[in-house]
């Protein structure tokens, strides 16, 4: 029962952080150092390419006044693929981006709780850490002031996920032997989550991954 209440409360905290996005049926138009409508253009270009069978997407054909440029070749775009999935499921471009932001808040909160619990914190301390992280100023600034920094926003969700997976790997060290099955267990069950989380961070925001590393 306590665990269920904890999960529900984390969803509510994340929803509260994302609530301003959904109070307005339109798109949040930021001007504080960013310009969120750029996200619409990027998502449109990515989704259009995916619809034509292009994967991975490298080129934005309509950018630079129709000349195009290889935006996705150097800019990590994993969160935009998440938004493209919402779009493919029937959401509008605007709603797909809002749901992607909400998903980022949810992932950050649950990953922070997981990391704190794995590090030995009790439920209350872990919940408070997740709530504080959700409403951390820079976390909110990425959404409501900078606007177009979806990759950096999602990177903040992947930081605690990476640390959680490393903590699990540390907590569950197995004795090193010559048994090949033991090595496969270490690599496949314990190391793989960290590898996937860290790879997701790199494909989400490469500069953040560099700083985090």
Tab-separated table of C-alpha atoms in Angstrom:
chain	number	residue	atom	x	y	z
A	1	UNK	CA	0.000	0.000	0.000
A	2	UNK	CA	2.801	2.423	0.880
A	3	UNK	CA	4.563	1.670	-2.369
A	4	UNK	CA	1.378	2.296	-4.346
A	5	UNK	CA	0.851	5.645	-2.619
A	6	UNK	CA	4.474	6.525	-3.296
A	7	UNK	CA	4.055	5.791	-7.000
A	8	UNK	CA	0.802	7.743	-7.240
A	9	UNK	CA	2.298	10.715	-5.416
A	10	UNK	CA	5.314	10.739	-7.754
A	11	UNK	CA	2.990	10.804	-10.743
A	12	UNK	CA	1.111	13.728	-9.190
A	13	UNK	CA	4.350	15.618	-8.484
A	14	UNK	CA	5.475	15.116	-12.084
A	15	UNK	CA	2.064	16.113	-13.410
A	16	UNK	CA	2.135	19.278	-11.300
A	17	UNK	CA	5.509	20.239	-12.743
A	18	UNK	CA	4.161	19.741	-16.279
A	19	UNK	CA	0.732	21.282	-15.599
A	20	UNK	CA	1.440	24.723	-17.165
A	21	UNK	CA	2.106	22.968	-20.469
A	22	UNK	CA	-1.385	21.470	-20.512
A	23	UNK	CA	-3.323	24.466	-19.155
A	24	UNK	CA	-2.979	26.159	-22.528
A	25	UNK	CA	-4.240	24.240	-25.569
A	26	UNK	CA	-1.556	25.884	-27.685
A	27	UNK	CA	2.201	25.659	-27.545
A	28	UNK	CA	4.331	27.278	-24.875
A	29	UNK	CA	6.133	30.108	-26.667
A	30	UNK	CA	9.249	30.880	-24.656
A	31	UNK	CA	11.521	33.832	-25.172
A	32	UNK	CA	13.900	33.554	-22.216
A	33	UNK	CA	17.000	32.498	-24.095
A	34	UNK	CA	15.202	29.856	-26.120
A	35	UNK	CA	12.439	29.489	-28.659
A	36	UNK	CA	10.241	26.442	-28.151
A	37	UNK	CA	8.590	26.566	-31.632
A	38	UNK	CA	11.903	25.262	-32.952
A	39	UNK	CA	10.890	21.943	-31.374
A	40	UNK	CA	7.831	21.789	-33.623
A	41	UNK	CA	9.969	22.195	-36.720
A	42	UNK	CA	12.502	19.618	-35.563
A	43	UNK	CA	9.792	17.099	-34.720
A	44	UNK	CA	8.042	17.692	-38.035
A	45	UNK	CA	11.256	17.086	-39.957
A	46	UNK	CA	12.138	13.995	-37.947
A	47	UNK	CA	8.659	12.491	-38.193
A	48	UNK	CA	8.425	13.214	-41.918
A	49	UNK	CA	11.698	11.409	-42.514
A	50	UNK	CA	10.642	8.445	-40.377
A	51	UNK	CA	7.346	8.238	-42.277
A	52	UNK	CA	9.391	7.899	-45.473
A	53	UNK	CA	11.347	5.011	-43.993
A	54	UNK	CA	14.519	6.922	-43.138
A	55	UNK	CA	16.262	5.639	-40.009
A	56	UNK	CA	18.303	6.931	-38.377
A	57	UNK	CA	17.293	10.414	-39.454
A	58	UNK	CA	20.240	12.661	-40.328
A	59	UNK	CA	18.871	15.392	-42.573
A	60	UNK	CA	16.327	18.206	-42.170
A	61	UNK	CA	15.318	18.763	-45.816
A	62	UNK	CA	13.283	21.943	-45.250
A	63	UNK	CA	15.774	23.704	-42.964
A	64	UNK	CA	17.941	26.636	-44.060
A	65	UNK	CA	15.177	28.035	-46.292
A	66	UNK	CA	14.718	24.723	-48.056
A	67	UNK	CA	18.401	24.036	-48.638
A	68	UNK	CA	18.466	21.600	-45.733
A	69	UNK	CA	21.249	20.657	-43.353
A	70	UNK	CA	22.317	17.561	-41.378
A	71	UNK	CA	20.940	18.717	-38.032
A	72	UNK	CA	20.358	15.234	-36.616
A	73	UNK	CA	23.833	14.125	-37.637
A	74	UNK	CA	25.414	16.165	-34.845
A	75	UNK	CA	22.515	16.963	-32.499
A	76	UNK	CA	21.412	14.091	-30.267
A	77	UNK	CA	17.707	13.552	-30.788
A	78	UNK	CA	16.446	10.629	-28.691
A	79	UNK	CA	13.670	12.701	-27.003
A	80	UNK	CA	12.385	13.718	-30.429
A	81	UNK	CA	12.071	10.033	-31.305
A	82	UNK	CA	9.933	9.694	-28.165
A	83	UNK	CA	7.806	12.594	-29.398
A	84	UNK	CA	7.593	10.941	-32.832
A	85	UNK	CA	6.252	7.814	-31.141
A	86	UNK	CA	3.475	9.857	-29.491
A	87	UNK	CA	2.773	11.432	-32.871
A	88	UNK	CA	2.561	8.003	-34.485
A	89	UNK	CA	0.067	6.970	-31.793
A	90	UNK	CA	-2.263	9.774	-32.879
A	91	UNK	CA	-1.203	12.844	-30.910
A	92	UNK	CA	-0.763	16.192	-32.625
A	93	UNK	CA	2.723	17.643	-32.927
A	94	UNK	CA	2.008	20.009	-30.032
A	95	UNK	CA	0.529	17.338	-27.782
A	96	UNK	CA	3.332	14.901	-28.648
A	97	UNK	CA	5.915	17.393	-27.390
A	98	UNK	CA	3.927	18.086	-24.222
A	99	UNK	CA	3.657	14.369	-23.505
A	100	UNK	CA	7.391	14.029	-24.087
A	101	UNK	CA	8.043	16.706	-21.477
A	102	UNK	CA	5.677	14.991	-19.062
A	103	UNK	CA	7.474	11.699	-19.674
A	104	UNK	CA	10.774	13.410	-18.884
A	105	UNK	CA	9.429	14.662	-15.554
A	106	UNK	CA	8.129	11.172	-14.727
A	107	UNK	CA	11.390	9.461	-15.643
A	108	UNK	CA	13.416	11.938	-13.583
A	109	UNK	CA	11.247	11.464	-10.486
A	110	UNK	CA	11.144	7.669	-10.605
A	111	UNK	CA	14.844	7.360	-11.446
A	112	UNK	CA	15.752	9.617	-8.532
A	113	UNK	CA	13.681	7.502	-6.138
A	114	UNK	CA	15.289	4.351	-7.497
A	115	UNK	CA	18.784	5.743	-7.059
A	116	UNK	CA	18.110	7.017	-3.541
A	117	UNK	CA	16.566	3.718	-2.453
A	118	UNK	CA	19.468	1.744	-3.938
A	119	UNK	CA	21.869	4.045	-2.082
A	120	UNK	CA	20.187	3.221	1.221
A	121	UNK	CA	17.787	6.131	1.737
A	122	UNK	CA	14.398	5.455	3.308
A	123	UNK	CA	11.137	6.008	1.414
A	124	UNK	CA	10.527	9.502	2.781
A	125	UNK	CA	14.045	10.736	1.998
A	126	UNK	CA	13.905	9.204	-1.484
A	127	UNK	CA	10.524	10.818	-2.166
A	128	UNK	CA	11.746	14.225	-0.992
A	129	UNK	CA	14.822	13.922	-3.191
A	130	UNK	CA	12.625	13.146	-6.201
A	131	UNK	CA	10.284	16.074	-5.468
A	132	UNK	CA	13.216	18.469	-5.002
A	133	UNK	CA	14.830	17.244	-8.216
A	134	UNK	CA	11.579	17.603	-10.158
A	135	UNK	CA	11.230	21.240	-9.133
A	136	UNK	CA	14.931	22.108	-9.279
A	137	UNK	CA	15.170	25.576	-10.889
A	138	UNK	CA	17.313	24.593	-13.868
A	139	UNK	CA	15.099	21.582	-14.527
A	140	UNK	CA	12.098	23.899	-14.892
A	141	UNK	CA	14.069	26.573	-16.745
A	142	UNK	CA	14.836	24.068	-19.510
A	143	UNK	CA	11.095	23.723	-20.126
A	144	UNK	CA	9.581	27.091	-19.286
A	145	UNK	CA	12.351	29.594	-20.077
A	146	UNK	CA	14.775	28.084	-22.573
A	147	UNK	CA	12.071	26.113	-24.312
A	148	UNK	CA	13.999	24.432	-27.113
A	149	UNK	CA	16.345	22.485	-24.807
A	150	UNK	CA	14.346	19.246	-24.823
A	151	UNK	CA	17.523	17.171	-25.057
A	152	UNK	CA	19.109	18.808	-22.040
A	153	UNK	CA	15.863	18.473	-20.109
A	154	UNK	CA	15.756	14.743	-20.793
A	155	UNK	CA	19.439	14.434	-19.905
A	156	UNK	CA	18.500	15.513	-16.393
A	157	UNK	CA	16.109	12.563	-16.249
A	158	UNK	CA	18.844	10.168	-17.348
A	159	UNK	CA	21.452	11.320	-14.820
A	160	UNK	CA	19.763	9.578	-11.857
A	161	UNK	CA	18.909	6.607	-14.086
A	162	UNK	CA	22.614	6.132	-14.868
A	163	UNK	CA	23.535	6.530	-11.202
A	164	UNK	CA	20.794	4.108	-10.154
A	165	UNK	CA	22.089	1.447	-12.546
A	166	UNK	CA	25.664	1.964	-11.307
A	167	UNK	CA	24.483	1.715	-7.704
A	168	UNK	CA	22.697	-1.562	-8.479
A	169	UNK	CA	25.858	-2.843	-10.130
A	170	UNK	CA	27.850	-1.920	-7.025
A	171	UNK	CA	25.294	-3.398	-4.620
A	172	UNK	CA	25.205	-6.715	-6.436
A	173	UNK	CA	28.855	-7.503	-7.074
A	174	UNK	CA	29.426	-11.158	-7.817
A	175	UNK	CA	32.649	-13.016	-7.065
A	176	UNK	CA	34.993	-13.014	-10.050
A	177	UNK	CA	35.628	-16.563	-11.194
A	178	UNK	CA	36.505	-18.337	-14.394
A	179	UNK	CA	32.917	-19.492	-14.725
A	180	UNK	CA	31.639	-18.142	-18.026
A	181	UNK	CA	28.046	-18.241	-16.807
A	182	UNK	CA	29.004	-15.944	-13.941
A	183	UNK	CA	30.514	-13.409	-16.323
A	184	UNK	CA	27.435	-13.542	-18.542
A	185	UNK	CA	25.258	-12.897	-15.505
A	186	UNK	CA	27.334	-9.878	-14.505
A	187	UNK	CA	27.335	-8.413	-18.009
A	188	UNK	CA	23.812	-9.313	-19.026
A	189	UNK	CA	21.839	-8.682	-15.857
A	190	UNK	CA	23.729	-6.006	-13.951
A	191	UNK	CA	25.951	-4.133	-16.422
A	192	UNK	CA	23.478	-3.979	-19.314
A	193	UNK	CA	21.067	-1.527	-17.584
A	194	UNK	CA	23.932	0.933	-17.058
A	195	UNK	CA	25.120	0.498	-20.643
A	196	UNK	CA	21.625	1.219	-21.960
A	197	UNK	CA	21.085	4.200	-19.642
A	198	UNK	CA	24.443	5.726	-20.525
A	199	UNK	CA	23.886	5.142	-24.242
A	200	UNK	CA	20.493	6.827	-23.916
A	201	UNK	CA	22.186	9.820	-22.298
A	202	UNK	CA	24.666	10.109	-25.163
A	203	UNK	CA	21.870	9.902	-27.737
A	204	UNK	CA	19.821	12.421	-25.769
A	205	UNK	CA	22.297	15.283	-25.311
A	206	UNK	CA	25.927	14.662	-26.163
A	207	UNK	CA	27.270	17.749	-24.365
A	208	UNK	CA	25.437	16.803	-21.177
A	209	UNK	CA	26.830	13.281	-21.481
A	210	UNK	CA	30.348	14.725	-21.750
A	211	UNK	CA	29.876	16.946	-18.680
A	212	UNK	CA	28.230	14.126	-16.730
A	213	UNK	CA	31.032	11.716	-17.578
